[in-house]
Tab-separated table of C-alpha atoms in Angstrom:
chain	number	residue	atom	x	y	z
A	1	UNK	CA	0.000	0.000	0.000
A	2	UNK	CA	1.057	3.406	-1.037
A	3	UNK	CA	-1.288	5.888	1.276
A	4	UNK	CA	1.580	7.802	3.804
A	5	UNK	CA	-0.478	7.917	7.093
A	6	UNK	CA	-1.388	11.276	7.001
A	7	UNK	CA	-3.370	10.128	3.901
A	8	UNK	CA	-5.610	8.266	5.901
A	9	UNK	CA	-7.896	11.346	6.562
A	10	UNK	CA	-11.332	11.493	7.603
A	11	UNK	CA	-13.653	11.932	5.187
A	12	UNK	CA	-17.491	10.299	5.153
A	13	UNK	CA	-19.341	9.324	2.043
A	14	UNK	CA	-22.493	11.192	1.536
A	15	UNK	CA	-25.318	9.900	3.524
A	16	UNK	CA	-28.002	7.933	2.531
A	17	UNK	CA	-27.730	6.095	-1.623
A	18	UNK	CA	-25.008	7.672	-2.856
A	19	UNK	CA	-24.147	5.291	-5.581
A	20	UNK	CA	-20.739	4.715	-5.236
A	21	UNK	CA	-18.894	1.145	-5.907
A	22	UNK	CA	-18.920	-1.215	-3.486
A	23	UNK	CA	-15.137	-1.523	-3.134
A	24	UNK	CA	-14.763	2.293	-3.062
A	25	UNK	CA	-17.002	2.373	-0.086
A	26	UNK	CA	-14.979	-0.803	2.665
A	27	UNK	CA	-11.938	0.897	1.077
A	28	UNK	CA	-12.892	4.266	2.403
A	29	UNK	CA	-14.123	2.502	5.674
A	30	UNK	CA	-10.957	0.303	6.511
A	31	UNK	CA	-8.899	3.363	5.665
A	32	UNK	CA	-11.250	5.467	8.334
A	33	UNK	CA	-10.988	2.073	10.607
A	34	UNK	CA	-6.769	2.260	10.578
A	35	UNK	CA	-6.585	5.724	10.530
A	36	UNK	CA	-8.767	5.983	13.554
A	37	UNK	CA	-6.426	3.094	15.893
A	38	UNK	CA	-4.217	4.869	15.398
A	39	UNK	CA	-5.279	8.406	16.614
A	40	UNK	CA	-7.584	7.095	19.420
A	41	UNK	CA	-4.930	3.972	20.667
A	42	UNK	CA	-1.868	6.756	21.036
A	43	UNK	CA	-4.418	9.515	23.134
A	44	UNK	CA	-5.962	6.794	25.462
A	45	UNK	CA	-3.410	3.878	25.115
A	46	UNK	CA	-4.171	0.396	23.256
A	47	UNK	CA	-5.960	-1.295	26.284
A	48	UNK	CA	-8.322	1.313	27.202
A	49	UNK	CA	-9.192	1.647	23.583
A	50	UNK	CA	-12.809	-0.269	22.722
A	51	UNK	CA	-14.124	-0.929	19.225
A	52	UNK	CA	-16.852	1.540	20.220
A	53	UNK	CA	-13.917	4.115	20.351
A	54	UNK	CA	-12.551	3.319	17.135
A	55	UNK	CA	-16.393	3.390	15.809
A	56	UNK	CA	-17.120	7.301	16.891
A	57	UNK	CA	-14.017	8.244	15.809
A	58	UNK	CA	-13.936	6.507	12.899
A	59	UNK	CA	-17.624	7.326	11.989
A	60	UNK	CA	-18.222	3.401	10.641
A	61	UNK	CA	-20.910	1.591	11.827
A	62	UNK	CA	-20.347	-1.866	13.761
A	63	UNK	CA	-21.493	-4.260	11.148
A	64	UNK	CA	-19.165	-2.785	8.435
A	65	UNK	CA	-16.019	-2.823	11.246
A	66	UNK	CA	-17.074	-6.576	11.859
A	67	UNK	CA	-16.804	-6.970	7.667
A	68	UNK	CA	-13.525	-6.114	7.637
A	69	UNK	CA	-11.555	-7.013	11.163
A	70	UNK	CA	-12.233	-9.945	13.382
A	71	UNK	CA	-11.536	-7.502	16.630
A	72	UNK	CA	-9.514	-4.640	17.670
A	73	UNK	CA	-6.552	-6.453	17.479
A	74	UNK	CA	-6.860	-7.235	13.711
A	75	UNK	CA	-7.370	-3.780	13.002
A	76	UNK	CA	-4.623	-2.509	15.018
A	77	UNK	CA	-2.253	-4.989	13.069
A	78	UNK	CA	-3.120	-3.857	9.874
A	79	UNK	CA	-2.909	0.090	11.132
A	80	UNK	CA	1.083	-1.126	11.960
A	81	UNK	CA	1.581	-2.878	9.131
A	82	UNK	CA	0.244	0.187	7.032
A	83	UNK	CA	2.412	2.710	9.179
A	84	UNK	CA	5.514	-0.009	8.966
A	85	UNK	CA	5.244	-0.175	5.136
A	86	UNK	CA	5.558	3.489	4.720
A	87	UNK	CA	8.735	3.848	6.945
A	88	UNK	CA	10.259	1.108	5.491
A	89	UNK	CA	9.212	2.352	2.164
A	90	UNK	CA	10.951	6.437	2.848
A	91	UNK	CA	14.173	4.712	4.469
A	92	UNK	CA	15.026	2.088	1.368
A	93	UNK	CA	14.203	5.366	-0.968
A	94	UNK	CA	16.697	7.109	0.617
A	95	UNK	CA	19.255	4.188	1.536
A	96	UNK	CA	19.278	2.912	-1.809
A	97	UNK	CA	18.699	6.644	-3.741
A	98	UNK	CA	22.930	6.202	-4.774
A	99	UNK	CA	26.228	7.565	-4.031
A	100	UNK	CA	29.066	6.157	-1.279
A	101	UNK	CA	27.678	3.522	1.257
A	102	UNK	CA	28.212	5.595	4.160
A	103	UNK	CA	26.359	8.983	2.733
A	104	UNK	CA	23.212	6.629	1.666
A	105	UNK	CA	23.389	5.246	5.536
A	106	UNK	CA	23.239	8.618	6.795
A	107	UNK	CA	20.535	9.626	4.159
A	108	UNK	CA	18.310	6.257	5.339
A	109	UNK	CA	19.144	7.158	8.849
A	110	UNK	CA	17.587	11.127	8.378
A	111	UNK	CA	14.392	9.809	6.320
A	112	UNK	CA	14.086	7.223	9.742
A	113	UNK	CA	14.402	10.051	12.058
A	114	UNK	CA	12.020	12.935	10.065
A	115	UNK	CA	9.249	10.124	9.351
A	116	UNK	CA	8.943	9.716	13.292
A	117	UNK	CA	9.504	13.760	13.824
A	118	UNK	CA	6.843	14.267	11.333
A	119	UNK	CA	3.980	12.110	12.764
A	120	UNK	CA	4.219	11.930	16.388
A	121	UNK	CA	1.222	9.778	17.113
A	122	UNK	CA	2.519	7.282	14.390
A	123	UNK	CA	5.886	7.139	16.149
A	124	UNK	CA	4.124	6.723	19.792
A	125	UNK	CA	1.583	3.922	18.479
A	126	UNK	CA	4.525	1.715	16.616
A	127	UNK	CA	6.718	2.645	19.577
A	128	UNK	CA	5.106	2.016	22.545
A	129	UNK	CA	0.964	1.061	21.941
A	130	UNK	CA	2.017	-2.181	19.692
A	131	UNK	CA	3.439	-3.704	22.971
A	132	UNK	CA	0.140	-3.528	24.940
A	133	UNK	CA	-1.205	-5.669	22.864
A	134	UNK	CA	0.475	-8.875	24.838
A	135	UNK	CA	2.535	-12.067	24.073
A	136	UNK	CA	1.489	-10.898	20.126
A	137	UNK	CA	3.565	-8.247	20.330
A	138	UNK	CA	6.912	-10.380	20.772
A	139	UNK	CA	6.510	-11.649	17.271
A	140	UNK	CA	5.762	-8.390	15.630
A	141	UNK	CA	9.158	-6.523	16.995
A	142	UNK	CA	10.693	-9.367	16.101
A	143	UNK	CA	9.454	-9.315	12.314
A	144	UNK	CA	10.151	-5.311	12.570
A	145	UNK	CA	13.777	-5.839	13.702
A	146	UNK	CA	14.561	-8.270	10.830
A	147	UNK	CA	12.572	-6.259	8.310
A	148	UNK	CA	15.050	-3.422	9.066
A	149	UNK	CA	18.250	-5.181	9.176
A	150	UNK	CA	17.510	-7.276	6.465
A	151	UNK	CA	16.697	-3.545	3.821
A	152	UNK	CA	20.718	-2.197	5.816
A	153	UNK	CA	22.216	-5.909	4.780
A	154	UNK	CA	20.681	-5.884	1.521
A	155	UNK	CA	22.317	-2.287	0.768
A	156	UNK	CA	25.501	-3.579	2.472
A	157	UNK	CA	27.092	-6.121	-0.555
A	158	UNK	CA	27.952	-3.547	-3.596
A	159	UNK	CA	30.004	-1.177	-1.849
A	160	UNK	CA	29.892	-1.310	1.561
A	161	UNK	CA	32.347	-1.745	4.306
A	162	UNK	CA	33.597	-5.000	5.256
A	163	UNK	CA	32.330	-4.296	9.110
A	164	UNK	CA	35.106	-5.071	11.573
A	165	UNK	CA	32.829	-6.226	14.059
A	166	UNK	CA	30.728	-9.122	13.379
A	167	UNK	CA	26.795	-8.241	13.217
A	168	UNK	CA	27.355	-4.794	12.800
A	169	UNK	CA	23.913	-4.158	10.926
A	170	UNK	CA	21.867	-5.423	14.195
A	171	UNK	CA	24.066	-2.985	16.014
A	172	UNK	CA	23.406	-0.338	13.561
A	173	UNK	CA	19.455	-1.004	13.603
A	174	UNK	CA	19.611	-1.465	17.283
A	175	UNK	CA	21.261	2.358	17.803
A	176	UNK	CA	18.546	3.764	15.816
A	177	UNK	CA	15.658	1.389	17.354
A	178	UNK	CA	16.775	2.742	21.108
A	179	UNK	CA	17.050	6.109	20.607
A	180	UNK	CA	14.034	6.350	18.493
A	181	UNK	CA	12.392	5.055	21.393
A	182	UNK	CA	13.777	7.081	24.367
A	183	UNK	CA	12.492	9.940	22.045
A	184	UNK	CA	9.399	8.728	21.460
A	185	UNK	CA	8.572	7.401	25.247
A	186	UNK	CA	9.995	10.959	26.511
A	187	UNK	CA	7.765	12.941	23.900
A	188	UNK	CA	10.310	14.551	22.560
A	189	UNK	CA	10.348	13.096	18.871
A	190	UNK	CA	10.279	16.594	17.136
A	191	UNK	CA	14.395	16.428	18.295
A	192	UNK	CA	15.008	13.825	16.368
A	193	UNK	CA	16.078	15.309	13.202
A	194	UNK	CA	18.440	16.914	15.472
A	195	UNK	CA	20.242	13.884	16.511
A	196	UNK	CA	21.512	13.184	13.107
A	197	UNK	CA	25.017	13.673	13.392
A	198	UNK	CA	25.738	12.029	16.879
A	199	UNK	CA	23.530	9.346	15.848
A	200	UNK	CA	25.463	8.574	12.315
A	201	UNK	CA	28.508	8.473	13.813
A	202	UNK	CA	26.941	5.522	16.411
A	203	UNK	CA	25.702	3.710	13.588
A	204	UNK	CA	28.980	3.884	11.556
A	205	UNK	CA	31.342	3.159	14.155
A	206	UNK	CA	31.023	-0.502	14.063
A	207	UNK	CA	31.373	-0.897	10.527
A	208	UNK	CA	34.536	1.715	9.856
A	209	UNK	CA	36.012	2.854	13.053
A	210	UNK	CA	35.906	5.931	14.975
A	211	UNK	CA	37.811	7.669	12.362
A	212	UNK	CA	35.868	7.183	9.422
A	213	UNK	CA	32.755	7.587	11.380
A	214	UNK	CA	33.755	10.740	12.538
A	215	UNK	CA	34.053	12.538	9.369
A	216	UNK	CA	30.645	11.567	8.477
A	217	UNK	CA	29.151	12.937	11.514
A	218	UNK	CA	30.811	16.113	10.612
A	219	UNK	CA	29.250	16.082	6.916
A	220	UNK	CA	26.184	15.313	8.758
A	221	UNK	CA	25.806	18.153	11.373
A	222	UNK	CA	27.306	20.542	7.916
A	223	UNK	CA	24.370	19.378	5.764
B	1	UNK	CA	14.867	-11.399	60.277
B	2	UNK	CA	14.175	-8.789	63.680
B	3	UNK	CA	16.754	-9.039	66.210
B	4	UNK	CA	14.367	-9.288	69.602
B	5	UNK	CA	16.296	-8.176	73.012
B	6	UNK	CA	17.835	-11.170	74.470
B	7	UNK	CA	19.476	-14.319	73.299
B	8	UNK	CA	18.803	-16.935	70.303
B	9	UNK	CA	18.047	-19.373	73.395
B	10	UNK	CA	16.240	-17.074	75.858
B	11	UNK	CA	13.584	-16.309	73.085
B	12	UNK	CA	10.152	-17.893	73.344
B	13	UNK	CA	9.380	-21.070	70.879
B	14	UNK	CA	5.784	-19.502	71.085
B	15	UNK	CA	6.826	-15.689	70.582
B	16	UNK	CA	5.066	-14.978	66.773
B	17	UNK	CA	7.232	-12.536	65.979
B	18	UNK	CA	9.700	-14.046	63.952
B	19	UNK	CA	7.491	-17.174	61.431
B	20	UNK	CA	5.147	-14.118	60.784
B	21	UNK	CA	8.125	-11.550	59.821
B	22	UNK	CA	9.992	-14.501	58.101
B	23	UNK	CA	6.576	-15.673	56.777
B	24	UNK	CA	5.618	-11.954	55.623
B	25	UNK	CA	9.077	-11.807	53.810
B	26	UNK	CA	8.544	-15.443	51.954
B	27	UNK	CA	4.865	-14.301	51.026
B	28	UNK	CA	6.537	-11.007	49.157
B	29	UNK	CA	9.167	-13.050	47.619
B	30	UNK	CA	6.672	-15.939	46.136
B	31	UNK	CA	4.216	-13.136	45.189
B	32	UNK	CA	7.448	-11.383	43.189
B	33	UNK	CA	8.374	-14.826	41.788
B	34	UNK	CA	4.742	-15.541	40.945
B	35	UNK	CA	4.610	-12.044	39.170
B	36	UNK	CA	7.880	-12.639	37.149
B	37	UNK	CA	7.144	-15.979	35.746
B	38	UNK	CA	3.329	-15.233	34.876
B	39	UNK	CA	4.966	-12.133	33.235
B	40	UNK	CA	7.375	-14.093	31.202
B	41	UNK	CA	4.660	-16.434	30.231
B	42	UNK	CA	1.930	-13.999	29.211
B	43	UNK	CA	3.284	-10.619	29.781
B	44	UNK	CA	2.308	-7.837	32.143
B	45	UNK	CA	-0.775	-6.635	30.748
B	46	UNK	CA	-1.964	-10.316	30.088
B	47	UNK	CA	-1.514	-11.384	34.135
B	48	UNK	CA	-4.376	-10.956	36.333
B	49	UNK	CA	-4.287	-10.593	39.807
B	50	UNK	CA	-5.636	-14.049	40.007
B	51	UNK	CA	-2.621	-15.335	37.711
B	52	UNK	CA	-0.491	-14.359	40.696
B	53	UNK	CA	-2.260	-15.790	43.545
B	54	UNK	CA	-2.603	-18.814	42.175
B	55	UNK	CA	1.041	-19.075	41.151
B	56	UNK	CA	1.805	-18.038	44.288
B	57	UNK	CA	-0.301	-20.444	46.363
B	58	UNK	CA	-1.711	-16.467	48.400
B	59	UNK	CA	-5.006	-15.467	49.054
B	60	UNK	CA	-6.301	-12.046	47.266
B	61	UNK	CA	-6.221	-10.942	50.721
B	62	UNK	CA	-2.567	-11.460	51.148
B	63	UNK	CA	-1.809	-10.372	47.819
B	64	UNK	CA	-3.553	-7.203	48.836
B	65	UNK	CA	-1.887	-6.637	52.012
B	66	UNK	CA	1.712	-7.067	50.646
B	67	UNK	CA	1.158	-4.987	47.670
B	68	UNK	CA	-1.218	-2.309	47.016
B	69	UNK	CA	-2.076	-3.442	43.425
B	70	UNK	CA	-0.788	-5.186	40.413
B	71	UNK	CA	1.773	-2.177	39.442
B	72	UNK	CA	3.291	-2.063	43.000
B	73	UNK	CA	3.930	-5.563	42.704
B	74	UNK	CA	5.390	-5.422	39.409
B	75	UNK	CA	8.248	-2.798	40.662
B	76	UNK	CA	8.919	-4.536	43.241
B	77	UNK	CA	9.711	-7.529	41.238
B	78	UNK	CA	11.797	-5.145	39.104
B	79	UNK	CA	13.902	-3.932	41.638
B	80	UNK	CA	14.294	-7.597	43.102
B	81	UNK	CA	15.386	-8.833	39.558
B	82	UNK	CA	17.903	-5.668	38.393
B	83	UNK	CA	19.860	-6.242	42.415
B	84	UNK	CA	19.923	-10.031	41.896
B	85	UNK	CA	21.400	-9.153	37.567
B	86	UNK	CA	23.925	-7.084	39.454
B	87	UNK	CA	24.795	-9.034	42.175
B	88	UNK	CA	25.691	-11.868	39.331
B	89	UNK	CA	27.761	-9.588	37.528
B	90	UNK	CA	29.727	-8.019	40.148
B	91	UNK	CA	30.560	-11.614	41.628
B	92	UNK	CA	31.772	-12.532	38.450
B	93	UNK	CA	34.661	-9.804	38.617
B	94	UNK	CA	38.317	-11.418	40.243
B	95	UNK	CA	41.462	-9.020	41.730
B	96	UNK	CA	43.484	-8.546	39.030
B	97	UNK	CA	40.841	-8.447	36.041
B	98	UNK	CA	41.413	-5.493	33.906
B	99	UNK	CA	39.310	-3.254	32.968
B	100	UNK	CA	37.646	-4.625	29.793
B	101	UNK	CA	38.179	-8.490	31.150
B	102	UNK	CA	36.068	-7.235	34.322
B	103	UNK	CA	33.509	-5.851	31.897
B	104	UNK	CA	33.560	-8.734	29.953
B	105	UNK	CA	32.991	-11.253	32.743
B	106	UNK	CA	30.283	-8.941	34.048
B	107	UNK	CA	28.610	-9.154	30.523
B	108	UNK	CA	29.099	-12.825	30.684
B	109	UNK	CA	27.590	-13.717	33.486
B	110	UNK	CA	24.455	-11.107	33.111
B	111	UNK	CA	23.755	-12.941	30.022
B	112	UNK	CA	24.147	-16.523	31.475
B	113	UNK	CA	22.093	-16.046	34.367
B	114	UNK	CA	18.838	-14.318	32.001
B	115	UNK	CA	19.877	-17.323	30.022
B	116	UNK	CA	19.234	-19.961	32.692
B	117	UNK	CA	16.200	-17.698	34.116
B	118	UNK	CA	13.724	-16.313	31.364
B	119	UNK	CA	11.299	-14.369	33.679
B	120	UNK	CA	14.151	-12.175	34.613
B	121	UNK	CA	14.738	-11.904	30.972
B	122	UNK	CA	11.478	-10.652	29.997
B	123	UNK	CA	11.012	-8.637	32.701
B	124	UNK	CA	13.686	-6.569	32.900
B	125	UNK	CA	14.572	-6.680	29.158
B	126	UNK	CA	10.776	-6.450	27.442
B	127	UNK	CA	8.033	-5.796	30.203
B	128	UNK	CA	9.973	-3.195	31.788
B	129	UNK	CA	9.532	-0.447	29.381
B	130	UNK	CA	5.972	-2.119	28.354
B	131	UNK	CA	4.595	-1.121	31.918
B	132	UNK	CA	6.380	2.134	32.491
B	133	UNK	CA	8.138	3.711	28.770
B	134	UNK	CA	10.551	5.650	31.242
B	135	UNK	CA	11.530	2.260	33.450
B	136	UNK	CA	14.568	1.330	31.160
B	137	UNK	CA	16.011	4.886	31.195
B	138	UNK	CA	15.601	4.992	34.905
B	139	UNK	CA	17.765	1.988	35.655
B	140	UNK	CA	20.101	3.090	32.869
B	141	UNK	CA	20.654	5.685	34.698
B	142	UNK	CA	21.921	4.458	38.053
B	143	UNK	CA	23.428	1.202	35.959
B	144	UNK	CA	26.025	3.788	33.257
B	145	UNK	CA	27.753	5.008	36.228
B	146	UNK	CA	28.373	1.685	38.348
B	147	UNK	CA	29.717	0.283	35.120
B	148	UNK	CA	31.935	3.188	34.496
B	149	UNK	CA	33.106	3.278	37.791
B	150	UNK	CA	33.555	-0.624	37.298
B	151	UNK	CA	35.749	0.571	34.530
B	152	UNK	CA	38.070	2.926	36.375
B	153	UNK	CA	38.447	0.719	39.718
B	154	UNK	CA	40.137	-2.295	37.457
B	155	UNK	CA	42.764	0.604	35.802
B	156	UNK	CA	40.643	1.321	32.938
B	157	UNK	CA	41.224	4.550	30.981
B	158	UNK	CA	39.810	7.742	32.720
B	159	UNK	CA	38.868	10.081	29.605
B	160	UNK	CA	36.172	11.721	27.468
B	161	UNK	CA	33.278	9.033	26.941
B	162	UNK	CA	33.581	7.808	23.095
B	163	UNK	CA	30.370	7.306	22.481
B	164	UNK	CA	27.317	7.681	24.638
B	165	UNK	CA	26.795	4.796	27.989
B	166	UNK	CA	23.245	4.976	27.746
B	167	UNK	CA	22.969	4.764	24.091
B	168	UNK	CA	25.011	1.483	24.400
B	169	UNK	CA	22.906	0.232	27.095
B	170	UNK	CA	19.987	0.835	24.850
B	171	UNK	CA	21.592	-0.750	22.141
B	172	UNK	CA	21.870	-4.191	24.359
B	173	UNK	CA	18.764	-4.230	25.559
B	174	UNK	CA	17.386	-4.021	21.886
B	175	UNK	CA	19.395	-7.198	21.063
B	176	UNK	CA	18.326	-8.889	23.989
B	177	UNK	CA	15.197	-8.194	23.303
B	178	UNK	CA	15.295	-9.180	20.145
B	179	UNK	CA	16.616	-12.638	21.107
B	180	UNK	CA	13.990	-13.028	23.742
B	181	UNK	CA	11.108	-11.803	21.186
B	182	UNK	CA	12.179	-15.151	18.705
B	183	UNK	CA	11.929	-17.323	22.118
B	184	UNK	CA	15.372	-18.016	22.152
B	185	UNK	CA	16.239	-16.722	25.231
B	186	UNK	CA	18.338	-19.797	26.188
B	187	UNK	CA	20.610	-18.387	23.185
B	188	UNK	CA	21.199	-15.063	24.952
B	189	UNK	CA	24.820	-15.980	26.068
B	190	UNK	CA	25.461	-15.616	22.082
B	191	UNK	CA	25.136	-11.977	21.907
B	192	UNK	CA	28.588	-11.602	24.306
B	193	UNK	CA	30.985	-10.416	21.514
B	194	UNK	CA	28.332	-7.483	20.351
B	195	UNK	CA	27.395	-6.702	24.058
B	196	UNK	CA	31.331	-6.358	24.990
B	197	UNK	CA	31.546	-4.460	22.348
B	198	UNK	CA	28.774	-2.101	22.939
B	199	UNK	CA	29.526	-1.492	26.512
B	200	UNK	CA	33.004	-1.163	25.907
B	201	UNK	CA	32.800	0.846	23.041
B	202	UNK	CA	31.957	4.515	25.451
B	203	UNK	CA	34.906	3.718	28.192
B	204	UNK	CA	37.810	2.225	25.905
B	205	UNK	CA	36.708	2.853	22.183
B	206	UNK	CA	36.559	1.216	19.199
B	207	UNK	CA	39.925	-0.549	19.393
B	208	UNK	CA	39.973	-1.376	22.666
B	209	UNK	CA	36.163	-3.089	22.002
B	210	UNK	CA	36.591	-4.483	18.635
B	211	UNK	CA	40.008	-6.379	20.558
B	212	UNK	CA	37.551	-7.438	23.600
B	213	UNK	CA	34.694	-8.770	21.344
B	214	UNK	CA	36.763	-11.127	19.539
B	215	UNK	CA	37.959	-12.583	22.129
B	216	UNK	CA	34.737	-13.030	23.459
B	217	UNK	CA	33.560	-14.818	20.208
B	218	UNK	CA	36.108	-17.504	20.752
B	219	UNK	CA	35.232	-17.579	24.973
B	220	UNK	CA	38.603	-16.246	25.759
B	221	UNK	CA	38.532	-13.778	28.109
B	222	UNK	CA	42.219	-12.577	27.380
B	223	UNK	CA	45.509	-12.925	29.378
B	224	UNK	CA	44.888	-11.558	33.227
B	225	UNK	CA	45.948	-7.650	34.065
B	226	UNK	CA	46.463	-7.364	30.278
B	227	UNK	CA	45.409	-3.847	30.020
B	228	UNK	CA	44.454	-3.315	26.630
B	229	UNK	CA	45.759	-0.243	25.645
């Protein structure tokens, strides 16, 4: 899917026979449906969050929820999957957009850290809402973590460094994981963008060396 | 266990005072125990308070009178697991370590004991931050400067910080909980050469890490008082 989340807006179709397909209609609904998990899950928190919630502020009727989603759970998987896509979607754009390894690291790192900046209740849902949702949510970090690692490996083979510590990528992922979520827990995501250059030169160290990973932290806080 | 006036022998068989303090004390600790394994098994906002009695062999009553309420309980059994990871690491350190064998050995035997008890694992390393987003950062906190000062007391370098402590903690506790998320938390000892490395990597640098991390990738923990410079 294609829709960035802020494309998920609220709109209603006209009351009453209005005439339109079908398909138009359940895709307007389930886009309604994510868009409002999403917004009412990161003001009141995933477990105080009811369908009926997600109904008002989604402005869907029951029956046409229960079409779509088996509960709130379902729902709120698909909302993350949507909101997952789309990161994943602005960091391989910029990771794999050309140029030396490092520069395109530092370019997917800055498209990680301005997609959470830009949509705070995105970041706080993916960040900290997803893991209220119990044992479930074990398996969806997991499938997160590996999604990301996997796009920084798959970037690594043409030109990239030969890292000189083993499992440098998980290291790399893991730098931008925790301090995406210290920023998120703390509210303080709009700093992100901010954190560029420190948080380069963590992500390159393992790979080429204090060094190396210092002159692109410089480039960074220049840019 | 409260010290009564008078002696071991002159002390009443019949006095209460000590099975109900001692019995008080074992009710809290099989309450905690109860909370961290129902925790590891269905996580904190999947355990009732009726998970815990039951595990626990209490009555709501007692559960109630030791603890005000689930989160109370929960802390507690934080606090209880983050001494006891400590304790493991610190006993692991021998006269004569230096500094990045002492962190090493710390590292190693953090990991082997989540290893060998999961609950810990997932409580400190996953349900932590689940119940409280700020619970991690607060036992970073006090945990970056014991380590560095773990660092200095076994000769290591005392300089500008490379990189930054808590980021590194971070860092490990994303691995680890990325090793506990694919249920292999038995595995956890694995992740010693990245985990040396990312703890070292503030105190000694890259060199000094990169050095330490091999040799914990071949379980060598490197000639004793061999400084690394």
């Amino acid at each position: 899917m294609s829709e960035s989340p802020k494309d998920l807006r609220l709109w209603r179709l006209p009351r009453g026979r209005h005439g339109l397909p079908r398909e138009l209609v359940e895709r307007s609904q389930r886009e309604r449906l994510l868009a409002a998990v999403v917004r009412v899950s990161a003001a009141k928190g995933y477990e105080a969050t009811s369908v009926a919630d997600i109904l008002e502020e989604a402005g869907v009727g029951r029956e046409s929820f229960y079409e779509l989603f088996d509960d709130k759970q379902a729902c709120m998987l698909a909302a993350r999957l949507l909101l997952v896509e789309d990161l994943a979607d602005k960091v391989e754009a910029a990771y794999t957009g050309g140029g030396p390894w490092a520069e395109r690291m530092r370019e997917a790192l800055a498209a990680a850290l301005n997609w959470f900046a830009a949509d705070q209740v995105a970041g706080k849902v993916l960040m900290l809402e997803l893991a209220a949702m119990g044992p479930i949510s074990r398996g969806v970090f997991q499938e997160e973590f590996g999604r990301f690692t996997s796009l920084v490996d798959a970037g690594l083979d043409d030109d990239g460094p030969q890292p000189e510590v083993p499992r440098a990528t998980v290291l790399a992922v893991g730098a931008v994981f925790a301090r995406i979520y210290d920023e998120v827990a703390r509210g303080r995501t709009e700093e992100l963008p901010a954190m560029l250059p420190e948080l380069t030169y963590e992500v390159l160290v393992p790979f080429v060396g204090e060094a190396a990973a210092r002159e692109q932290e410089q480039r960074a806080a220049a840019s | 266990m409260r010290k009564q006036g008078g002696s071991e022998s002159a002390r009443n068989v019949l006095d209460p005072t000590l099975p109900i303090d001692l019995s008080a004390r074992q009710q809290r600790q099989r309450i905690v125990d109860a909370m961290i394994a129902s925790v590891a098994e269905k996580t904190y906002s999947g355990t009732t308070i009726s998970d815990i009695v039951r595990r626990a062999a209490v009555s709501r009553t007692t559960f109630y009178k030791r603890f005000g309420d689930k989160r109370s309980c929960f802390d507690a059994a934080l606090q209880h697991s983050v001494e006891t990871l400590w304790a493991a690491a610190s006993a692991a350190i021998e006269r004569g370590d230096s500094a990045p064998q002492a962190i090493h050995k710390a590292i190693a035997a953090t990991l082997d004991l989540l290893a060998a008890e999961p609950g810990l694992a997932h409580l400190v390393m996953g349900e932590a931050v689940n119940v409280e987003p700020s619970a991690f950062g607060r036992y970073r906190n006090e945990l970056v400067p014991q380590v560095q000062a773990l660092w200095e007391s076994n000769g290591g370098e005392r300089g500008e910080l490379r990189s930054d402590p808590q980021l590194a903690f971070g860092r490990a506790q994303v691995l680890i909980f990325n090793k506990i998320s694919a249920g292999q938390t038995a595995e956890l000892p694995q992740l010693l050469p990245e985990i040396v490395y990312l703890v070292l990597l503030p105190f000694g640098g890259h060199d000094v890490a990169v050095r330490q991390s091999r040799l914990a990738e071949r379980r060598d923990l490197g000639a004793p008082g061999n400084v690394a410079a």
